[in-house]
Short mmCIF file of C-alpha atoms in Angstrom, two decimals:
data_model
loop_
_atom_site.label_atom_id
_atom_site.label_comp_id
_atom_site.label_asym_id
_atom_site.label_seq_id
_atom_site.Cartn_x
_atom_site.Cartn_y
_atom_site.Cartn_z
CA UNK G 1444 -121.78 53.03 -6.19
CA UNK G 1445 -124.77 51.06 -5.23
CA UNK G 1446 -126.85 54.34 -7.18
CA UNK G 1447 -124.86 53.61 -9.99
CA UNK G 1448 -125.97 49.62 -10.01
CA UNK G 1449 -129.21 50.71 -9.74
CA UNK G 1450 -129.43 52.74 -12.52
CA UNK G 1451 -127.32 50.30 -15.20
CA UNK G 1452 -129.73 47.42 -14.49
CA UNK G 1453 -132.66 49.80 -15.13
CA UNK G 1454 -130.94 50.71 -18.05
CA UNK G 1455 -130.31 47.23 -19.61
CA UNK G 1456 -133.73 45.96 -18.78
CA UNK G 1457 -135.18 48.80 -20.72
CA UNK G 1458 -133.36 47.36 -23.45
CA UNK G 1459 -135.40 44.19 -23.41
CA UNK G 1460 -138.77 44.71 -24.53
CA UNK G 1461 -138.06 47.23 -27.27
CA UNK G 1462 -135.45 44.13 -28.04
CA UNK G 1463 -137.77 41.26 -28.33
CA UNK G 1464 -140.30 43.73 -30.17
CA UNK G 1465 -138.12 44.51 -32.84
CA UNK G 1466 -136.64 40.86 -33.42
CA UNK G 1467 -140.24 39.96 -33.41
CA UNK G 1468 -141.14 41.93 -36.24
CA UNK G 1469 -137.99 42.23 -38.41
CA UNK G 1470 -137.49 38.20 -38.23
CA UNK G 1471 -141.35 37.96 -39.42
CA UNK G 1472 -140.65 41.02 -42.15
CA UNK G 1473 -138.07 38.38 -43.13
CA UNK G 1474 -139.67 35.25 -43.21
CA UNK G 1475 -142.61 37.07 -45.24
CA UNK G 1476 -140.22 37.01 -48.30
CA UNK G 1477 -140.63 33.06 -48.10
CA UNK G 1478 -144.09 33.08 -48.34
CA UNK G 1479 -144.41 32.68 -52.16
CA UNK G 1480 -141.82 29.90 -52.30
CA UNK G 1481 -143.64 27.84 -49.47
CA UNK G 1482 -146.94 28.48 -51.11
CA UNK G 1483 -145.67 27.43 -54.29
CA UNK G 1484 -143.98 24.24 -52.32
CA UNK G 1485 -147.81 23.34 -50.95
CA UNK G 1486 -149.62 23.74 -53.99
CA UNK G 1487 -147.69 22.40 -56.89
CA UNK G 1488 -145.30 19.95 -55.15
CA UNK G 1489 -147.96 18.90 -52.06
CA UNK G 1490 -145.32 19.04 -49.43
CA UNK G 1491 -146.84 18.64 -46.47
CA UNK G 1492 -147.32 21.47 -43.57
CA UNK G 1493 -145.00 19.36 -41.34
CA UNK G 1494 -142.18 19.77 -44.13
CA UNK G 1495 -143.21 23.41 -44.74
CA UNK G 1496 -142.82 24.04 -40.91
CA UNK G 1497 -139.37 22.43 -40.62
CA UNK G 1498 -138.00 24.72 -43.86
CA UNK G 1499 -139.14 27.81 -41.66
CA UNK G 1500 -137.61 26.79 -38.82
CA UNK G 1501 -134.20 25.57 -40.93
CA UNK G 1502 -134.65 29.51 -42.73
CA UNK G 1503 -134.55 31.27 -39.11
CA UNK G 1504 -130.60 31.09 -38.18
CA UNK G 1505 -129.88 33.15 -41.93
CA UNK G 1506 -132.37 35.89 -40.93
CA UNK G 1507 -131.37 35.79 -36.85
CA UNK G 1508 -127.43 36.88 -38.27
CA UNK G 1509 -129.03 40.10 -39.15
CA UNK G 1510 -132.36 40.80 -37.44
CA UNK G 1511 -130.52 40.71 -33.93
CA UNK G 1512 -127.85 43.60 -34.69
CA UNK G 1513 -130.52 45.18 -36.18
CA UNK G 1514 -132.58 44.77 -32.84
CA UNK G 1515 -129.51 45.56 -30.60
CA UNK G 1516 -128.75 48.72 -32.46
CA UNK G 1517 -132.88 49.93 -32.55
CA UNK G 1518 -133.56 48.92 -28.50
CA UNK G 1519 -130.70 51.02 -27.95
CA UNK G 1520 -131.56 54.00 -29.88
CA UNK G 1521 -135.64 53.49 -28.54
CA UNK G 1522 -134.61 53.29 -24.78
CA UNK G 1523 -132.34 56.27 -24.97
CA UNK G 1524 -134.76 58.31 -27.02
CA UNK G 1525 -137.38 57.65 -24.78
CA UNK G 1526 -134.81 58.93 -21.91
CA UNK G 1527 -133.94 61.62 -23.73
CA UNK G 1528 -137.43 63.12 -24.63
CA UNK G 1529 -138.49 62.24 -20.88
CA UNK G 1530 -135.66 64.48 -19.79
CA UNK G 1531 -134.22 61.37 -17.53
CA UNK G 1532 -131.04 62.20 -18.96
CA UNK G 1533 -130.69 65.56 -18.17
CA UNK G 1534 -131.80 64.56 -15.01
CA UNK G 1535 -128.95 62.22 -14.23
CA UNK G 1536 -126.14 64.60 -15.76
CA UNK G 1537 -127.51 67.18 -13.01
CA UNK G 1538 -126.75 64.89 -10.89
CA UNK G 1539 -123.58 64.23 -11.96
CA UNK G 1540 -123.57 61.49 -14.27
CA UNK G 1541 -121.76 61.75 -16.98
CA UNK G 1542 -122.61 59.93 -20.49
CA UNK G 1543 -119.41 57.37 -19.58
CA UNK G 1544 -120.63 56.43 -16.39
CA UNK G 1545 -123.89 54.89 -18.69
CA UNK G 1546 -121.57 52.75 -21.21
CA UNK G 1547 -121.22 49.52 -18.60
CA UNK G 1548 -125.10 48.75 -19.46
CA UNK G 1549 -124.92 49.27 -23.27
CA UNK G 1550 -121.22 47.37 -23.73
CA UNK G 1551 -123.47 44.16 -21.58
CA UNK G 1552 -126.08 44.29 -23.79
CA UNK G 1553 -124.13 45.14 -26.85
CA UNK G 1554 -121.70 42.02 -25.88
CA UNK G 1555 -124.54 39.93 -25.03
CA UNK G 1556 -126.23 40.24 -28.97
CA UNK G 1557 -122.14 39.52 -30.10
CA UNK G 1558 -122.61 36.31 -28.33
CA UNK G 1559 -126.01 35.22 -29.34
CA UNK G 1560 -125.05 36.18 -33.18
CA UNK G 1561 -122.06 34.18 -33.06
CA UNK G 1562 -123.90 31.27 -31.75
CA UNK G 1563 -125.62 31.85 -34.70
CA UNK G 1564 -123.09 31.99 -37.35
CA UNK G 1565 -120.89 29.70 -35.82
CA UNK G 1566 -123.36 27.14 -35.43
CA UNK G 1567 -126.92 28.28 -36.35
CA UNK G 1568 -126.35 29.21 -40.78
CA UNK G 1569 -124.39 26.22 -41.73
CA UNK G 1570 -126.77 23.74 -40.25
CA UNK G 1571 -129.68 25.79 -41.48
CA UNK G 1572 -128.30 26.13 -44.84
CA UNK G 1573 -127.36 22.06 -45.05
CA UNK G 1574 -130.80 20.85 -43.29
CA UNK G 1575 -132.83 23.06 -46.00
CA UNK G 1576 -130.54 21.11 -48.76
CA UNK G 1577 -130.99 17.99 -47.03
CA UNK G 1578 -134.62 18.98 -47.00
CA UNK G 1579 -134.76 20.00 -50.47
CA UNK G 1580 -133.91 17.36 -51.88
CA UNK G 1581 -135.96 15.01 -50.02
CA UNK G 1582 -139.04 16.88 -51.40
CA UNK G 1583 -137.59 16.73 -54.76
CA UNK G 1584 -136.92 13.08 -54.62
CA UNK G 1585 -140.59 12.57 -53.85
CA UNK G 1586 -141.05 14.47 -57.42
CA UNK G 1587 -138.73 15.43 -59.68
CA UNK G 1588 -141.22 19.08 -60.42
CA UNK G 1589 -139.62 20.32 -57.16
CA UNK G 1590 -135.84 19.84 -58.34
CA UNK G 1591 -136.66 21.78 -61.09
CA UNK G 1592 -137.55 25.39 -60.55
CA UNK G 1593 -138.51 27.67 -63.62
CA UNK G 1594 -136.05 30.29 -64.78
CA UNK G 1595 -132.96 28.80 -62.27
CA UNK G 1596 -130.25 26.84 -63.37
CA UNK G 1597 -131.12 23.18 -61.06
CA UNK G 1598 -127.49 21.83 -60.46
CA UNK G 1599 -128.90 19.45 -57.68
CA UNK G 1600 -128.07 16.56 -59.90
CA UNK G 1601 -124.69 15.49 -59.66
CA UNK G 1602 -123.18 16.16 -63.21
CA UNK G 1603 -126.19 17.45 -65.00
CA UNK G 1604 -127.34 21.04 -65.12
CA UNK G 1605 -130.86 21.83 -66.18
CA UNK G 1606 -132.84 24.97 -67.26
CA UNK G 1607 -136.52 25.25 -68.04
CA UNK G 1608 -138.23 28.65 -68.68
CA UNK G 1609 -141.83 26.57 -67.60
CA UNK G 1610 -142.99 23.20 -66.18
CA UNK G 1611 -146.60 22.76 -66.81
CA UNK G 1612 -147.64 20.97 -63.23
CA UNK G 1613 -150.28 19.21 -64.45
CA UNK G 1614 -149.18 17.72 -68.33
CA UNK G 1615 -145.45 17.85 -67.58
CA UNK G 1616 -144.82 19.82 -70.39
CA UNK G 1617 -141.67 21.55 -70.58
CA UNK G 1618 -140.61 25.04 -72.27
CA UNK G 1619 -137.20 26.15 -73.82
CA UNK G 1620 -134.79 23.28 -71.93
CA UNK G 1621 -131.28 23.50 -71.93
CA UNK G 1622 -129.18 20.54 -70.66
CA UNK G 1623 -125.92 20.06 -69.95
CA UNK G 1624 -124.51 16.23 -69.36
CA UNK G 1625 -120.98 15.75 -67.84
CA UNK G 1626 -121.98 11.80 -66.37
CA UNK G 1627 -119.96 10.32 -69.52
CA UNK G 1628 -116.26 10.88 -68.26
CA UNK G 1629 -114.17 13.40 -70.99
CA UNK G 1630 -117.24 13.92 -72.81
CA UNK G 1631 -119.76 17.30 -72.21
CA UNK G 1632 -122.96 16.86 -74.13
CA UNK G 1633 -125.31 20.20 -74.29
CA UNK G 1634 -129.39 19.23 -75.16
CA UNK G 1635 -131.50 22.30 -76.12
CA UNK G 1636 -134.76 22.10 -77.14
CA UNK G 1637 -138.16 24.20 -77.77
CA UNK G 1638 -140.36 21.65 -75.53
CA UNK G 1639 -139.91 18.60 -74.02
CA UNK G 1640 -141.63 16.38 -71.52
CA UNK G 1641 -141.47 15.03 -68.05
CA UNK G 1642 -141.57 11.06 -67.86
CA UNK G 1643 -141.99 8.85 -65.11
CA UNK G 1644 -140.36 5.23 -65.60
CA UNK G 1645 -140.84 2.15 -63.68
CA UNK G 1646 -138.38 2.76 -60.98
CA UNK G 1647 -140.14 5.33 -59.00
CA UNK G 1648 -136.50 7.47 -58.56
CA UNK G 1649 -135.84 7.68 -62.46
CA UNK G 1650 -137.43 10.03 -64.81
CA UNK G 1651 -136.63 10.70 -68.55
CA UNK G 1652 -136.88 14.10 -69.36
CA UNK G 1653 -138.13 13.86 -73.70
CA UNK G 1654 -136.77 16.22 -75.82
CA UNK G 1655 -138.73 17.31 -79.10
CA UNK G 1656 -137.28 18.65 -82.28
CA UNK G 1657 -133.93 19.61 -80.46
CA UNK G 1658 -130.47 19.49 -81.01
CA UNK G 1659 -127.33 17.78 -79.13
CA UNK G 1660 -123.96 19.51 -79.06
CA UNK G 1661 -121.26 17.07 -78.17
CA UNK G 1662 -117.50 17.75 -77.05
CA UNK G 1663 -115.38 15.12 -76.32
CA UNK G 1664 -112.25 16.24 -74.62
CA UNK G 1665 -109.89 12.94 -74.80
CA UNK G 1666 -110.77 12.38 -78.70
CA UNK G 1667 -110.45 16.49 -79.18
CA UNK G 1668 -113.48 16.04 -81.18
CA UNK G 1669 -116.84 17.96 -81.17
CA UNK G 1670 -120.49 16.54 -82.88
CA UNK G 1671 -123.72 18.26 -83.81
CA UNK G 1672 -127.08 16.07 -83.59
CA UNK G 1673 -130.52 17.07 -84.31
CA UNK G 1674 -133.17 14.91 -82.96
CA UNK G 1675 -137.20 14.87 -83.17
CA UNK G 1676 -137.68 12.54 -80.29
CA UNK G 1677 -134.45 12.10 -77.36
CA UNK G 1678 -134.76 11.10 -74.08
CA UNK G 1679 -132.15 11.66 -71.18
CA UNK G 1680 -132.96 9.72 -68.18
CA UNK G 1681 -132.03 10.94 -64.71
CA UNK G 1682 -132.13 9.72 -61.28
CA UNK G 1683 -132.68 11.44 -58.62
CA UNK G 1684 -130.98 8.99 -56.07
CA UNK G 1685 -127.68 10.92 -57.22
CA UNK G 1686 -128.95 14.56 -56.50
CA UNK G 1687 -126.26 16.85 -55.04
CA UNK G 1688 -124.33 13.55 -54.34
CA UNK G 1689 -120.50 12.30 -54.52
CA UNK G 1690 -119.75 9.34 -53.69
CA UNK G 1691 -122.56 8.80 -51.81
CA UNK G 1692 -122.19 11.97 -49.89
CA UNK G 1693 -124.41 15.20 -50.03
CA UNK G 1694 -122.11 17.92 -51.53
CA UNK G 1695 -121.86 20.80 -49.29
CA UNK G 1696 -120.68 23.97 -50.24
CA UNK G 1697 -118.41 26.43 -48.06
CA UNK G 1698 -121.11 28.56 -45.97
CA UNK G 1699 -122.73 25.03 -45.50
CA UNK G 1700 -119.99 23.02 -43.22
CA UNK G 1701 -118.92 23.99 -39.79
CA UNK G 1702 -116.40 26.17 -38.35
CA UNK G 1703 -113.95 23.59 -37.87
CA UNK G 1704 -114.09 22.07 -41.49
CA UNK G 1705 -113.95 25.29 -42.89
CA UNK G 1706 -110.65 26.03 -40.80
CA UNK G 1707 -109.48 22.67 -41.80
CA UNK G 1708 -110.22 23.40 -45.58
CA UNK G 1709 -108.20 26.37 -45.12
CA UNK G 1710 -105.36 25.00 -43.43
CA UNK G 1711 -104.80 22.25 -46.03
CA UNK G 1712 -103.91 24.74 -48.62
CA UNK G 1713 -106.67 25.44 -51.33
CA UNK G 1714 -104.73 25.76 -55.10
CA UNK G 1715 -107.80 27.26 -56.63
CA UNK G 1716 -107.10 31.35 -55.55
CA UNK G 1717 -110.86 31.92 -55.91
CA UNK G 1718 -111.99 29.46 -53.68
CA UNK G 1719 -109.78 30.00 -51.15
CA UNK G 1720 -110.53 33.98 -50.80
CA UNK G 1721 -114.52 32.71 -50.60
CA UNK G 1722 -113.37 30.17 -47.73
CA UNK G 1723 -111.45 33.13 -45.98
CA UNK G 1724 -114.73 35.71 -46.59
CA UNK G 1725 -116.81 32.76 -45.04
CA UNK G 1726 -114.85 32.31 -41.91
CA UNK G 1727 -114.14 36.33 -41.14
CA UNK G 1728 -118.10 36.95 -42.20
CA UNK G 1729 -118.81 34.31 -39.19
CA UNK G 1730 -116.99 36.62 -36.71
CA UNK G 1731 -117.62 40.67 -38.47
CA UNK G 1732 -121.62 39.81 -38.48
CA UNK G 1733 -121.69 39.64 -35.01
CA UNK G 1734 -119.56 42.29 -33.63
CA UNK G 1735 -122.09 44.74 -35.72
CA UNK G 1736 -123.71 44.51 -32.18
CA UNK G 1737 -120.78 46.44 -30.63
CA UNK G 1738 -120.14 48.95 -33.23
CA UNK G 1739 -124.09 49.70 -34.24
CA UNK G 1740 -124.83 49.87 -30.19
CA UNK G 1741 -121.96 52.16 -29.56
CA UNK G 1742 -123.21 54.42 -32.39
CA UNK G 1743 -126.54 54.00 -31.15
CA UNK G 1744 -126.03 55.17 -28.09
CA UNK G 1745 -125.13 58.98 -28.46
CA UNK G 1746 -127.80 59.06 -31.05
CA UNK G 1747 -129.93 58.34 -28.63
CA UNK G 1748 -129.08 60.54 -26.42
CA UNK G 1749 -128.72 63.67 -28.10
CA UNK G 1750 -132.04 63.07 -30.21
CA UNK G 1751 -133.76 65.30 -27.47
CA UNK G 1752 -131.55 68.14 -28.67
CA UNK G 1753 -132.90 68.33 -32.10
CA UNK G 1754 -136.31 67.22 -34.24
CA UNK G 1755 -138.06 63.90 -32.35
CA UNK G 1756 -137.54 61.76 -35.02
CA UNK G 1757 -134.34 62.59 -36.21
CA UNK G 1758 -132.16 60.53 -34.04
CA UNK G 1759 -134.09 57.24 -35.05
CA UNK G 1760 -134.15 58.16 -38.95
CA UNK G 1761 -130.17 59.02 -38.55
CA UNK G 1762 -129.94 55.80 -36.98
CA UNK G 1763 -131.22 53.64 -39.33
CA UNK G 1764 -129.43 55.59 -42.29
CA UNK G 1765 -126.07 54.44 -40.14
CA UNK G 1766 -127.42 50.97 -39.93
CA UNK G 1767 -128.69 50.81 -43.88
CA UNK G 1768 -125.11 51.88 -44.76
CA UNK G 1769 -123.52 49.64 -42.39
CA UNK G 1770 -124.96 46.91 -44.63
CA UNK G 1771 -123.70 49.07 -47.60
CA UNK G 1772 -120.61 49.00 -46.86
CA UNK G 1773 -120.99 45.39 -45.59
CA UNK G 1774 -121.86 44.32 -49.05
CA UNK G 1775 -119.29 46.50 -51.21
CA UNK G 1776 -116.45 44.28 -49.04
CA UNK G 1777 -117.94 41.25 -50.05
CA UNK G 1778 -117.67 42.31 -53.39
CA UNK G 1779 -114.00 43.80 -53.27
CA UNK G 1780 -113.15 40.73 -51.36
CA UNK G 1781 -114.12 38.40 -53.93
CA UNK G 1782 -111.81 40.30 -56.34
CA UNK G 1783 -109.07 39.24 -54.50
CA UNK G 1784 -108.30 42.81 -54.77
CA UNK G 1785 -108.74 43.11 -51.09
CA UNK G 1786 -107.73 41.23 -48.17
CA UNK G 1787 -110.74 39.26 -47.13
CA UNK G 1788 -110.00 40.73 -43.16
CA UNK G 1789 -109.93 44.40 -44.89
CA UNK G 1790 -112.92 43.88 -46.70
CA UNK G 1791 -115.18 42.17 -43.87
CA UNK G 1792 -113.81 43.76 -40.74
CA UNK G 1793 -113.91 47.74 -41.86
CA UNK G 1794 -117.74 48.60 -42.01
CA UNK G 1795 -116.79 47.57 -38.00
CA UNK G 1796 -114.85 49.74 -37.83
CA UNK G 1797 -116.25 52.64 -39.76
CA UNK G 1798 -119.60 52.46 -37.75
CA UNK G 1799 -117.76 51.93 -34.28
CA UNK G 1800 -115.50 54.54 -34.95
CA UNK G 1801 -118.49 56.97 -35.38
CA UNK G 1802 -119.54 55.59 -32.86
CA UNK G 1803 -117.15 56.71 -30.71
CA UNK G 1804 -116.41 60.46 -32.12
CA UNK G 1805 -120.46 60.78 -31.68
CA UNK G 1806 -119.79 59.83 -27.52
CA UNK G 1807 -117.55 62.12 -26.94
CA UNK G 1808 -118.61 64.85 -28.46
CA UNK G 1809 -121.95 64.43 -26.53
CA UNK G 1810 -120.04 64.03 -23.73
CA UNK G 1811 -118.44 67.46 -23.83
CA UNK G 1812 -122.14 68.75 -24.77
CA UNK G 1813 -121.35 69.72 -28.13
CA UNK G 1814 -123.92 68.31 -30.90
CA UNK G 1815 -123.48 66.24 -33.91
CA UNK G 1816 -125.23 67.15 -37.24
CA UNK G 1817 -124.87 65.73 -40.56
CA UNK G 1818 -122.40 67.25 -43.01
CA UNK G 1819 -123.39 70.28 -44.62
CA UNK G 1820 -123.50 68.43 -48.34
CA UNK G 1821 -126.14 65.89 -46.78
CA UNK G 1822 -128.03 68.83 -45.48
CA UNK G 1823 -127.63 70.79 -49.01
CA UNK G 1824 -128.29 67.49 -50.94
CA UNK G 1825 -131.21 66.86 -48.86
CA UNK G 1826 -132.57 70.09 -49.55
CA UNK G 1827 -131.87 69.93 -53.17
CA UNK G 1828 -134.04 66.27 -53.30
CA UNK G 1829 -136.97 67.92 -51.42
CA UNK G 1830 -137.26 70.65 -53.29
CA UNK G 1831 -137.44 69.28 -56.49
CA UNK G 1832 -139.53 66.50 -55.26
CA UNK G 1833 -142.24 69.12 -54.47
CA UNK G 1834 -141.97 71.03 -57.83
CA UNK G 1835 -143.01 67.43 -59.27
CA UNK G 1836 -145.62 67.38 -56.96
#
């Protein structure tokens, strides 16, 4: 017994430093992809590094949800590589151990990332999400250039939508701007326009955007009536004291408020079918994210272990195919889910499932020394892709 405690801890603190490496990395591969968008933030709308350093830190908990399964799954499959190809393995099954007796570590450190990931989801996303809105819009009160991004439709403002294909930073010329105006109640007024203009009024929180040779479209629900204008010179004047407000209060939408509300929201009985299959994807997404560490470690594992039987590098490249179509599958139930096609536990909980059951199938048939290789299709369609890769060649 006390043999047996001495090999499990060795075990699980093995799993540490290929852990923290790989979080390490992936979480900066991640943040990378932010790098144009805070550039962009210091040079055209001078936020300042202290700003640019708080939007990192608000961006972390989104990438954390993923990079640690990721990590849990790839410290697994290192460690027991590395065992494997050392021959420590076959040392301890001659000496009696069987692949079982090594689970207790693995299940630890595979409950262990379930724990820290739903600290993360739980807590962690929603206030990231809300602080970078909160943050947002700070910055774009400051200057009404950072509410509007090029190419994206800015809904920030509460009852106006706008789209411009290109702000000129330094003339505050616009290009090709589309508005639509809902602040007049019954009444939906659409502005489009070749160019326009930013302009800055007295009160440093209003700006009038100025419209040139444009036209209005205006529908008028209560009088069932609908207008056409065209205009040289209009001007539509917004302030940005009422971005992404309601009555006063930031709107915040469902992957933005915390677990309670969003059980709350559900409870109370949503009428609008859509939104209410989001809210349900949003709450099981909180809880399906993090058990990936359980059902990625488990199929880790055997991986790991039999990689010594076959090619080195074969059990890590089979391992991250598993983990690349974990996410596969992950995404496809988002998108059946939303269909309402598919019940939202279905959808979120059965890439789980698929990868733990695997999992599991993989462990014992390692366990009665039998090996696992790939289908014979995946070998033939591998073969096919080389080959005619090289004829190209």
């Amino acid at each position: 017994m006390k043999s047996f405690n001495i090999i499990n801890r060795y075990i699980f603190r093995e799993f540490l430093p290929p852990f923290a490496i790989s979080l390490f990395f992936l979480t900066f591969v991640f943040l990378m992809t932010r790098i144009p968008e805070i550039t962009n933030m210091v040079v055209n709308y001078n936020a300042d590094i202290l700003s640019v350093v708080f939007m990192v830190v608000y961006t972390l908990p989104r990438f954390l949800e993923f990079t640690v399964p990721m990590s849990v799954m790839i410290s697994i499959l290192l460690t027991f590589m590395r065992m494997s190809q050392e021959n420590e393995i076959l040392a301890l099954k001659g000496a009696g151990v069987s692949l079982y007796k090594l689970l207790p570590p693995v299940l630890i450190f595979c409950f262990s990332g379930v724990f820290l990931t739903m600290c993360i989801t739980v807590f962690g996303v929603s206030w990231g999400k809300l602080s970078i809105k909160k943050k947002s819009i700070e910055l774009a009160r400051s200057s009404i250039d950072a509410a509007l991004q090029e190419r994206q439709f800015n809904c920030e403002l509460e009852d106006v939508m706008i789209y411009v294909s290109h702000v000129n930073m330094k003339t505050k010329a616009l290009r090709d701007v589309f508005i639509e105006d809902r602040r007049t109640k019954g009444v939906v007024s659409i502005s489009a326009a070749p160019s326009g203009k930013l302009i800055r009024l007295e009160d440093e929180q209003v700006y009038a955007i100025r419209l040139y040779n444009g036209v209005i479209n205006q529908v008028d629900a209560d009088e069932k009536s609908v207008s056409s204008i065209q205009f040289e010179n209009y001007d539509i004047n917004i302030d940005l004291n009422s971005m992404n407000k309601k009555n006063g209060k930031i709107l915040k939408d469902l992957d933005e408020i915390s677990l309670v509300d969003l059980i709350g929201l559900i409870r109370s009985g949503i009428k609008d079918k859509a939104r209410l299959i989001e809210a349900l994807m949003e709450l099981h997404e909180k809880f399906s994210i993090p058990f990936a560490c359980l059902s990625l470690g488990l199929l880790a594992f055997p991986l790991g272990v039999q990689s010594a039987s076959f090619r080195r590098s074969s059990g890590f490249g089979f391992g991250i195919c598993f983990f690349l179509l974990y996410y596969f599958l992950l995404a496809i139930g988002w998108s059946a889910g939303e269909t309402g096609n598919y019940p939202p536990v279905f959808a979120m909980w059965l890439p789980n499932v698929i990868m733990g059951g695997v999992g599991v199938f993989f462990l014992v048939r390692n366990a009665k020394e039998k090996l696992v290789m790939p289908p014979v299709f995946f070998n033939k369609a591998a073969l096919a892709i080389k080959n005619r890769f090289i004829r190209k060649i």
